[in-house]
Tab-separated table of C-alpha atoms in Angstrom:
chain	number	residue	atom	x	y	z
A	1005	MET	CA	-0.270	0.055	-0.130
A	1006	VAL	CA	1.250	3.513	-0.962
A	1007	SER	CA	2.322	5.758	2.005
A	1008	TYR	CA	1.773	8.964	1.316
A	1009	LYS	CA	2.456	10.568	4.682
A	1010	LYS	CA	6.245	8.996	4.680
A	1011	SER	CA	6.834	11.115	1.338
A	1012	ALA	CA	4.903	13.877	2.428
A	1013	SER	CA	6.729	14.096	5.749
A	1014	LYS	CA	10.145	14.812	3.282
A	1015	LEU	CA	8.603	18.102	2.590
A	1016	PHE	CA	8.373	19.319	6.292
A	1017	GLY	CA	12.092	18.027	6.706
A	1018	VAL	CA	11.486	14.627	8.283
A	1019	HIS	CA	13.406	11.756	6.954
A	1020	THR	CA	12.870	8.115	8.002
A	1021	PHE	CA	15.010	5.155	6.750
A	1022	THR	CA	16.811	2.215	8.283
A	1023	ILE	CA	20.079	1.116	8.803
A	1024	GLU	CA	22.194	-2.155	9.733
A	1025	PRO	CA	24.618	-1.479	12.371
A	1026	ASP	CA	27.038	-3.792	11.102
A	1027	LYS	CA	27.361	-2.605	7.691
A	1028	ALA	CA	27.213	0.973	8.403
A	1029	VAL	CA	30.321	3.619	8.507
A	1030	SER	CA	30.501	5.818	11.531
A	1031	ASP	CA	32.395	6.969	14.676
A	1032	ALA	CA	29.786	6.213	16.974
A	1033	THR	CA	28.174	3.322	18.699
A	1034	LEU	CA	25.125	2.363	16.686
A	1035	SER	CA	23.278	0.952	19.220
A	1036	GLY	CA	19.888	1.704	21.747
A	1037	THR	CA	18.612	4.956	21.601
A	1038	ARG	CA	20.135	8.377	20.650
A	1039	ARG	CA	18.997	11.353	19.814
A	1040	TYR	CA	21.432	14.029	18.449
A	1041	THR	CA	20.783	18.112	17.474
A	1042	LYS	CA	22.422	20.607	15.644
A	1043	CYS	CA	24.251	18.487	13.537
A	1044	SER	CA	25.518	19.353	9.816
A	1045	VAL	CA	26.105	17.711	6.767
A	1046	ILE	CA	29.391	17.881	4.800
A	1047	SER	CA	30.950	16.376	1.709
A	1048	ILE	CA	34.197	14.325	1.901
A	1049	PRO	CA	36.085	14.671	-1.541
A	1050	GLN	CA	36.952	11.753	-3.084
A	1051	PRO	CA	40.449	11.071	-5.210
A	1052	ASN	CA	40.361	10.442	-9.044
A	1053	ASN	CA	37.412	13.144	-9.717
A	1054	ARG	CA	35.041	10.268	-8.117
A	1055	LYS	CA	31.968	11.576	-6.400
A	1056	PRO	CA	32.338	12.721	-2.811
A	1057	LYS	CA	30.742	10.904	0.080
A	1058	LEU	CA	28.320	12.228	2.310
A	1059	ALA	CA	28.360	12.420	6.540
A	1060	ILE	CA	26.113	13.533	9.360
A	1061	MET	CA	28.593	15.464	11.872
A	1062	SER	CA	27.615	15.824	15.438
A	1063	GLN	CA	27.942	19.198	17.086
A	1064	LYS	CA	31.413	17.623	18.669
A	1065	GLY	CA	32.692	16.645	15.475
A	1066	ILE	CA	31.418	13.031	15.728
A	1067	LYS	CA	30.876	11.307	12.547
A	1068	LEU	CA	27.334	9.676	12.674
A	1069	LEU	CA	27.206	8.331	9.447
A	1070	GLU	CA	28.904	8.303	6.271
A	1071	VAL	CA	27.450	7.534	2.881
A	1072	GLY	CA	28.727	6.680	-0.538
A	1073	PRO	CA	27.220	7.459	-3.891
A	1074	ARG	CA	26.064	3.746	-4.416
A	1075	ASN	CA	23.787	4.004	-1.508
A	1076	TYR	CA	21.055	6.023	-3.509
A	1077	GLY	CA	18.683	6.366	-1.457
A	1078	LYS	CA	20.339	7.706	1.523
A	1079	TYR	CA	22.789	9.617	-0.739
A	1080	ALA	CA	19.596	11.555	-2.805
A	1081	MET	CA	18.407	12.482	0.412
A	1082	LEU	CA	21.212	13.640	2.017
A	1083	GLU	CA	22.775	15.814	-1.057
A	1084	PRO	CA	20.282	18.659	-0.481
A	1085	LEU	CA	21.616	19.234	2.616
A	1086	VAL	CA	24.945	19.638	2.199
A	1087	GLY	CA	25.956	22.740	4.401
A	1088	CYS	CA	22.957	22.320	6.160
A	1089	ALA	CA	24.032	22.953	10.010
A	1090	SER	CA	20.195	22.497	11.357
A	1091	VAL	CA	19.850	19.028	11.066
A	1092	SER	CA	18.926	16.312	14.138
A	1093	LEU	CA	19.188	12.640	13.768
A	1094	SER	CA	17.842	10.275	16.112
A	1095	TRP	CA	17.892	6.463	16.036
A	1096	CYS	CA	16.241	3.695	18.118
A	1097	GLU	CA	17.645	-0.028	17.757
A	1098	LYS	CA	15.154	-2.839	16.722
A	1099	TYR	CA	15.298	-6.660	16.308
A	1100	SER	CA	14.457	-8.463	13.291
A	1101	GLN	CA	10.838	-10.208	13.295
A	1102	PHE	CA	12.501	-13.351	12.190
A	1103	GLY	CA	13.763	-14.113	15.647
A	1104	ASP	CA	17.776	-14.586	14.392
A	1105	GLY	CA	18.572	-11.913	16.828
A	1106	ASN	CA	19.922	-9.505	14.171
A	1107	SER	CA	19.067	-5.789	14.614
A	1108	TYR	CA	18.898	-2.576	12.514
A	1109	LEU	CA	18.378	1.055	13.490
A	1110	ASP	CA	15.099	3.104	12.982
A	1111	CYS	CA	16.410	6.519	12.258
A	1112	LYS	CA	14.584	9.980	11.731
A	1113	LEU	CA	16.519	12.700	10.364
A	1114	CYS	CA	15.180	15.962	10.853
A	1115	VAL	CA	15.932	19.630	8.705
A	1116	ASP	CA	14.786	22.736	10.805
A	1117	SER	CA	12.772	25.331	9.141
A	1118	LYS	CA	15.242	26.608	6.195
A	1119	ASN	CA	13.111	29.945	5.524
A	1120	ASN	CA	11.882	30.842	8.861
A	1121	SER	CA	13.115	34.303	7.977
A	1122	ALA	CA	11.200	34.229	4.524
A	1123	LYS	CA	8.784	37.380	4.203
A	1124	ILE	CA	5.015	36.153	3.702
A	1125	THR	CA	3.715	38.060	0.787
A	1126	ILE	CA	0.772	35.720	-0.186
A	1127	PRO	CA	-1.716	35.177	2.531
A	1128	ARG	CA	-3.294	32.211	1.269
A	1129	ILE	CA	-2.237	29.792	-1.811
A	1130	VAL	CA	-4.246	26.599	-3.268
A	1131	LEU	CA	-2.022	23.873	-4.848
A	1132	ASP	CA	-3.372	20.754	-6.669
A	1133	THR	CA	-1.183	18.525	-9.023
A	1134	GLU	CA	-1.903	15.789	-11.685
A	1135	THR	CA	0.416	12.823	-11.674
A	1136	THR	CA	1.229	9.619	-13.873
A	1137	GLY	CA	0.100	7.366	-11.236
A	1138	LEU	CA	-0.629	7.248	-7.172
A	1139	ASP	CA	2.803	6.248	-5.939
A	1140	PRO	CA	4.540	9.594	-5.138
A	1141	ILE	CA	8.028	7.395	-5.094
A	1142	LYS	CA	7.397	5.880	-8.562
A	1143	ASP	CA	5.525	8.143	-10.467
A	1144	GLU	CA	5.388	11.868	-11.432
A	1145	ILE	CA	3.797	15.326	-11.435
A	1146	ILE	CA	2.737	16.413	-15.213
A	1147	GLN	CA	0.497	18.899	-14.124
A	1148	LEU	CA	0.894	21.815	-11.106
A	1149	SER	CA	-1.391	24.738	-10.521
A	1150	ILE	CA	-1.269	27.166	-7.615
A	1151	ILE	CA	-3.836	29.903	-7.018
A	1152	ASP	CA	-3.927	32.641	-4.858
A	1153	GLY	CA	-6.723	33.400	-2.068
A	1154	ASN	CA	-8.222	35.553	-4.815
A	1155	GLY	CA	-8.312	32.838	-7.227
A	1156	GLU	CA	-5.678	34.644	-9.363
A	1157	THR	CA	-3.211	31.651	-11.054
A	1158	LEU	CA	0.201	32.010	-9.838
A	1159	LEU	CA	1.429	29.133	-11.344
A	1160	ASN	CA	-0.312	26.523	-13.968
A	1161	GLU	CA	2.490	24.634	-16.085
A	1162	TYR	CA	2.413	20.803	-17.427
A	1163	TYR	CA	5.932	19.133	-17.141
A	1164	LYS	CA	7.345	16.238	-19.109
A	1165	PRO	CA	8.358	13.261	-16.481
A	1166	LYS	CA	11.628	11.991	-16.559
A	1167	LYS	CA	11.196	8.582	-15.728
A	1168	VAL	CA	7.639	7.308	-16.911
A	1169	THR	CA	7.078	7.237	-20.393
A	1170	GLU	CA	2.996	6.454	-20.291
A	1171	TRP	CA	0.458	6.311	-18.013
A	1172	PRO	CA	-2.956	5.195	-19.839
A	1173	GLU	CA	-4.554	4.626	-16.371
A	1174	ALA	CA	-4.332	8.122	-15.549
A	1175	GLN	CA	-4.452	9.185	-18.529
A	1176	ARG	CA	-8.094	8.299	-18.712
A	1177	VAL	CA	-8.482	10.254	-15.433
A	1178	ASN	CA	-6.912	13.512	-16.407
A	1179	GLY	CA	-6.741	13.272	-20.193
A	1180	ILE	CA	-2.998	14.476	-20.244
A	1181	SER	CA	-1.190	12.022	-22.904
A	1182	PRO	CA	2.613	11.498	-23.239
A	1183	GLU	CA	2.182	13.497	-26.414
A	1184	ASP	CA	0.767	16.517	-24.613
A	1185	VAL	CA	3.638	17.237	-22.487
A	1186	ALA	CA	6.790	15.760	-24.923
A	1187	ASN	CA	8.021	19.320	-25.317
A	1188	LYS	CA	7.677	20.624	-21.758
A	1189	LYS	CA	10.177	21.070	-19.308
A	1190	HIS	CA	11.004	18.974	-16.316
A	1191	ILE	CA	9.700	20.432	-13.210
A	1192	VAL	CA	12.661	20.530	-11.729
A	1193	GLU	CA	13.636	23.562	-13.929
A	1194	ASP	CA	10.536	25.215	-11.876
A	1195	PHE	CA	12.047	24.334	-8.441
A	1196	ASP	CA	13.319	27.664	-7.646
A	1197	LYS	CA	10.170	29.460	-8.959
A	1198	ILE	CA	7.824	26.732	-6.917
A	1199	GLN	CA	9.910	26.907	-3.677
A	1200	ALA	CA	9.759	30.626	-3.554
A	1201	ILE	CA	6.037	30.696	-3.966
A	1202	LEU	CA	5.967	28.154	-1.153
A	1203	ASP	CA	7.930	30.308	1.090
A	1204	ALA	CA	6.170	33.209	0.758
A	1205	ALA	CA	2.460	31.792	1.276
A	1206	GLY	CA	1.190	32.161	5.055
A	1207	GLU	CA	-1.212	29.113	4.163
A	1208	VAL	CA	-1.165	26.264	2.082
A	1209	CYS	CA	-4.492	24.642	1.113
A	1210	ALA	CA	-5.058	21.734	-0.650
A	1211	PHE	CA	-7.817	19.163	-1.077
A	1212	ASN	CA	-6.676	15.455	0.084
A	1213	ALA	CA	-3.170	17.481	1.073
A	1214	GLU	CA	-1.342	14.486	2.035
A	1215	TYR	CA	-1.408	13.221	-1.769
A	1216	ASP	CA	-0.483	16.583	-3.203
A	1217	LEU	CA	2.554	16.962	-0.715
A	1218	ALA	CA	4.185	13.588	-1.038
A	1219	PHE	CA	5.027	14.102	-4.931
A	1220	LEU	CA	6.170	17.435	-3.579
A	1221	GLY	CA	8.274	16.119	-1.112
A	1222	GLU	CA	9.535	13.625	-3.013
A	1223	LEU	CA	10.989	15.910	-5.331
A	1224	GLY	CA	13.008	17.731	-2.222
A	1225	PHE	CA	10.759	20.964	-1.935
A	1226	TYR	CA	10.164	22.311	1.757
A	1227	LEU	CA	7.430	23.503	3.491
A	1228	ASP	CA	6.652	24.408	6.822
A	1229	GLU	CA	4.167	22.018	8.469
A	1230	SER	CA	2.258	24.532	10.079
A	1231	LYS	CA	0.991	26.388	6.929
A	1232	VAL	CA	-0.479	23.198	5.618
A	1233	THR	CA	-4.538	23.276	5.703
A	1234	ASP	CA	-6.453	20.013	4.327
A	1235	THR	CA	-9.705	21.352	2.974
A	1236	MET	CA	-10.778	17.820	2.294
A	1237	ARG	CA	-10.467	16.777	6.062
A	1238	GLN	CA	-11.942	20.043	7.570
A	1239	TYR	CA	-14.940	19.956	5.233
A	1240	GLY	CA	-15.708	16.059	5.894
A	1241	LYS	CA	-15.282	16.666	9.588
A	1242	ILE	CA	-17.496	19.783	9.835
A	1243	PHE	CA	-20.100	18.590	7.596
A	1244	TYR	CA	-20.115	14.908	7.506
A	1245	GLY	CA	-18.391	14.100	10.762
A	1246	LYS	CA	-15.509	12.135	8.520
A	1247	GLN	CA	-12.440	13.139	7.024
A	1248	PHE	CA	-13.202	11.609	3.204
A	1249	ILE	CA	-14.809	13.015	0.791
A	1250	LYS	CA	-14.824	14.078	-3.123
A	1251	LEU	CA	-14.076	17.482	-4.047
A	1252	THR	CA	-16.738	17.288	-6.637
A	1253	VAL	CA	-19.347	16.418	-3.978
A	1254	ALA	CA	-18.198	19.208	-1.801
A	1255	ALA	CA	-17.986	21.825	-4.605
A	1256	ALA	CA	-21.615	21.076	-5.780
A	1257	GLU	CA	-22.951	21.244	-2.069
A	1258	CYS	CA	-21.159	24.562	-2.636
A	1259	ASP	CA	-23.061	25.269	-5.814
A	1260	TYR	CA	-19.876	24.942	-7.781
A	1261	TYR	CA	-19.986	22.775	-10.504
A	1262	TYR	CA	-17.024	22.158	-12.903
A	1263	ASN	CA	-14.892	19.721	-15.350
A	1264	ALA	CA	-12.736	17.698	-12.604
A	1265	HIS	CA	-9.397	16.327	-12.849
A	1266	ASP	CA	-7.482	19.522	-14.199
A	1267	SER	CA	-5.378	20.884	-11.494
A	1268	LEU	CA	-6.168	24.519	-12.213
A	1269	ALA	CA	-9.857	23.804	-12.431
A	1270	ASP	CA	-9.544	21.652	-8.893
A	1271	CYS	CA	-7.443	24.768	-7.430
A	1272	LYS	CA	-10.502	26.998	-7.593
A	1273	ALA	CA	-13.230	24.717	-6.535
A	1274	THR	CA	-10.888	23.936	-3.888
A	1275	LEU	CA	-10.911	27.497	-2.838
A	1276	VAL	CA	-14.562	27.904	-2.984
A	1277	VAL	CA	-14.648	25.054	-0.676
A	1278	GLN	CA	-12.364	26.181	1.775
A	1279	ASN	CA	-14.300	29.620	1.858
A	1280	ARG	CA	-17.116	27.562	2.538
A	1281	VAL	CA	-15.221	26.460	5.328
A	1282	ASP	CA	-13.880	29.675	6.621
A	1283	GLU	CA	-17.474	30.924	6.598
A	1284	TYR	CA	-18.570	28.274	8.979
A	1285	LEU	CA	-15.772	28.428	11.002
A	1286	HIS	CA	-15.582	32.279	11.176
A	1287	VAL	CA	-18.653	33.941	10.745
A	1288	GLY	CA	-20.346	31.322	13.080
A	1289	ASN	CA	-23.433	30.670	10.965
A	1290	LYS	CA	-23.807	27.116	12.079
A	1291	ASN	CA	-27.566	27.604	12.364
A	1292	ASN	CA	-27.753	28.386	8.796
A	1293	VAL	CA	-25.957	25.670	7.376
A	1294	ASN	CA	-28.121	23.365	9.343
A	1295	GLU	CA	-31.049	25.227	8.203
A	1296	LYS	CA	-29.763	25.022	4.526
A	1297	GLN	CA	-29.165	21.479	4.744
A	1298	ASN	CA	-32.976	20.709	5.789
A	1299	ASN	CA	-33.987	23.058	3.091
A	1300	ASN	CA	-32.375	20.956	0.697
A	1301	ALA	CA	-33.589	17.540	2.099
A	1302	TYR	CA	-37.097	18.868	2.168
A	1303	GLU	CA	-36.980	20.285	-1.735
A	1304	GLU	CA	-35.273	17.167	-2.579
A	1305	GLU	CA	-38.078	14.878	-0.935
A	1306	GLN	CA	-40.759	17.347	-3.037
A	1307	ASN	CA	-38.827	16.444	-6.142
A	1308	ILE	CA	-36.843	13.307	-5.549
A	1309	ASN	CA	-36.395	12.596	-9.999
A	1310	ILE	CA	-33.794	15.101	-10.752
A	1311	HIS	CA	-33.027	14.643	-14.647
A	1312	GLU	CA	-29.353	15.161	-16.052
A	1313	GLU	CA	-30.659	16.546	-18.636
A	1314	GLU	CA	-31.869	20.027	-17.013
A	1315	LEU	CA	-28.368	20.948	-15.921
A	1316	PRO	CA	-26.134	22.837	-18.242
A	1317	SER	CA	-23.844	20.777	-20.146
A	1318	GLU	CA	-20.747	22.154	-18.336
A	1319	HIS	CA	-22.456	20.724	-15.392
A	1320	VAL	CA	-21.345	17.072	-14.026
A	1321	PRO	CA	-24.514	14.814	-13.614
A	1322	THR	CA	-26.201	15.252	-10.413
A	1323	SER	CA	-25.884	11.357	-9.654
A	1324	GLN	CA	-22.776	12.402	-8.659
A	1325	PHE	CA	-23.675	14.837	-5.939
A	1326	VAL	CA	-26.407	13.109	-4.280
A	1327	ASN	CA	-26.294	14.384	-0.582
A	1328	LYS	CA	-27.756	13.098	3.159
A	1329	GLY	CA	-30.938	14.747	1.877
A	1330	GLN	CA	-31.369	12.804	-1.565
A	1331	HIS	CA	-30.824	9.458	0.412
A	1332	ARG	CA	-33.293	10.053	2.958
A	1333	ALA	CA	-35.983	11.241	0.555
A	1334	LYS	CA	-35.205	8.405	-1.812
A	1335	LYS	CA	-35.405	5.939	1.191
A	1336	GLN	CA	-38.684	7.695	1.734
A	1337	ALA	CA	-40.344	6.972	-1.567
A	1338	LYS	CA	-39.144	3.389	-1.677
A	1339	LYS	CA	-40.912	2.600	1.545
A	1340	VAL	CA	-44.398	4.346	0.111
A	1341	LEU	CA	-43.960	2.226	-3.155
A	1342	THR	CA	-43.069	-1.107	-0.781
A	1343	SER	CA	-46.369	-0.302	1.192
A	1344	LYS	CA	-48.276	0.035	-1.861
A	1345	ASN	CA	-46.631	-3.105	-3.507
A	1346	TYR	CA	-46.965	-4.751	-0.565
A	1347	ASN	CA	-50.888	-5.237	-0.256
A	1348	PHE	CA	-51.091	-6.560	-3.536
A	1349	ARG	CA	-48.387	-8.994	-3.439
A	1350	SER	CA	-50.270	-10.198	-0.398
A	1351	PHE	CA	-53.774	-10.552	-1.967
A	1352	VAL	CA	-51.900	-12.528	-4.823
A	1353	ARG	CA	-50.188	-14.561	-2.073
A	1354	THR	CA	-53.516	-15.493	-0.347
A	1355	LEU	CA	-55.595	-16.387	-3.885
A	1356	ILE	CA	-52.241	-18.686	-4.698
A	1357	ALA	CA	-51.988	-20.370	-1.013
A	1358	LEU	CA	-56.095	-21.144	-0.775
A	1359	PHE	CA	-55.273	-22.633	-4.685
A	1360	TRP	CA	-52.954	-24.790	-3.189
A	1361	THR	CA	-54.582	-25.758	-0.136
A	1362	ALA	CA	-57.609	-26.707	-2.055
A	1363	ILE	CA	-55.500	-29.115	-4.275
A	1364	THR	CA	-53.821	-30.523	-0.477
A	1365	ILE	CA	-57.187	-31.312	0.762
A	1366	MET	CA	-58.615	-32.860	-2.520
A	1367	CYS	CA	-55.696	-34.959	-2.978
A	1368	THR	CA	-55.752	-35.758	0.499
A	1369	LEU	CA	-59.354	-37.476	0.343
A	1370	ILE	CA	-58.642	-38.622	-2.939
A	1371	THR	CA	-55.732	-40.995	-1.249
A	1372	LEU	CA	-57.565	-41.849	1.569
A	1373	GLY	CA	-60.847	-43.039	-0.387
A	1374	LEU	CA	-58.405	-45.332	-2.583
A	1375	ILE	CA	-56.674	-47.129	0.456
A	1376	VAL	CA	-60.276	-47.592	2.013
A	1377	GLY	CA	-62.203	-48.554	-1.283
A	1378	SER	CA	-59.244	-51.375	-2.684
A	1379	PRO	CA	-56.768	-52.115	-0.175
A	1380	LYS	CA	-55.554	-54.719	-2.194
A	1381	ASP	CA	-55.390	-53.586	-5.666
A	1382	PRO	CA	-52.024	-52.834	-6.791
A	1383	THR	CA	-53.321	-50.163	-9.388
A	1384	MET	CA	-55.345	-48.249	-6.249
A	1385	LEU	CA	-52.712	-48.368	-3.947
A	1386	ILE	CA	-50.290	-46.923	-6.893
A	1387	GLY	CA	-52.977	-44.281	-7.218
A	1388	ALA	CA	-52.961	-43.404	-3.547
A	1389	ALA	CA	-48.983	-42.922	-3.350
A	1390	PHE	CA	-49.448	-40.315	-6.144
A	1391	THR	CA	-51.959	-39.050	-5.146
A	1392	GLY	CA	-50.251	-38.606	-1.436
A	1393	THR	CA	-47.180	-37.080	-2.856
A	1394	VAL	CA	-48.931	-34.434	-4.745
A	1395	SER	CA	-50.609	-33.827	-1.464
A	1396	VAL	CA	-47.163	-33.289	0.789
A	1397	VAL	CA	-45.833	-31.211	-1.995
A	1398	CYS	CA	-48.837	-28.729	-2.086
A	1399	TYR	CA	-48.851	-28.846	1.659
A	1400	LYS	CA	-45.049	-27.760	1.306
A	1401	LYS	CA	-46.143	-24.877	-0.819
A	1402	VAL	CA	-48.669	-23.608	1.393
A	1403	LYS	CA	-46.073	-23.358	4.247
A	1404	LYS	CA	-43.783	-21.800	2.120
A	1405	LEU	CA	-46.125	-19.128	1.051
A	1406	LYS	CA	-46.913	-18.626	4.600
A	1407	ARG	CA	-43.271	-17.845	5.938
A	1408	ASN	CA	-42.744	-15.385	2.980
A	1409	GLU	CA	-45.875	-13.910	4.020
A	1410	SER	CA	-44.670	-13.427	7.286
A	1411	SER	CA	-41.036	-12.395	6.907
A	1412	GLU	CA	-42.003	-10.050	4.580
A	1413	SER	CA	-44.771	-8.423	6.538
A	1414	SER	CA	-42.083	-8.187	9.443
A	1415	ASN	CA	-39.510	-6.290	7.777
């Protein structure tokens, strides 16, 4: 299962990894539980123009961990941090679940705020991404959009992925093909531009923020976690008591309809939903919200059948925006129809039961007559056996009809 939380934490300067003590290069004792603050990441030059090794040094100059270029994952993690002197490293020793006695270190590398001094010039931004897939480690961003709190576009760019060459499943959703981005630049070319927007923002809103931020975290961007607002979780918790809800549903409940799965359009929809959350939280119109929801439910009860052709063509079909009021209305209508159908079915079932009961009684009488009239005649006995069998079958049918009648009436 994809872990968005781990990738998103990289955006906040938190990196987690594991090391095997007997294979790691370190001057420290790699065991137990340790925490070192105010560490720095340095580059160690190598002869013959080879790539330098990287090391995490403690405040007292102890080499806590040395990483070579062949250790690609950890090397890529430390490379952007070379020269940074505000790093903390902690680890906790754990033992293998296979019971072989081998241990490993569960490590956490935290980078203190890189841009605490950055001036906030944009009170709020909203961002959204379109990607080649759902895995932030394997997949890549092919569209990134950012708008400010007034809906003005700050960034809306398509990007060519570096590794992924085709994405048929994602293409069916977002409509972006490899040909559409074949001549576009890579997102890393806009790294400084995007990072500057993140630094200047006082608040960063996103719908299901963990997903979008996970992809940015894998690219090496940095963001103060305190700036992040997850619009989806806020809206879902306030109006539904749950964390997950579709953006199209939330936007429609705010009377905003749009074509989904374009990151710029999703940004604008997210801003509408976030403004609705702000209105609820800061204006204090909780009673108005409840009243509006009750009115919507009543209107849906009066007119259950909403036809999709009544909406403008650019609107998303109403069937995607069924809310609680619609569910309640449909449920009540179903009950009414069920009660009407029940009376008719009950009448028919009674007639059928009477029919089978009559046949049962008749066959039973014929059977008794044949047995009493000619007890030694084989032909009569065979006839009696046949009519007796028919009588039993008819009796079982009557019992089944009565059982269905009682179970349906209880429901």
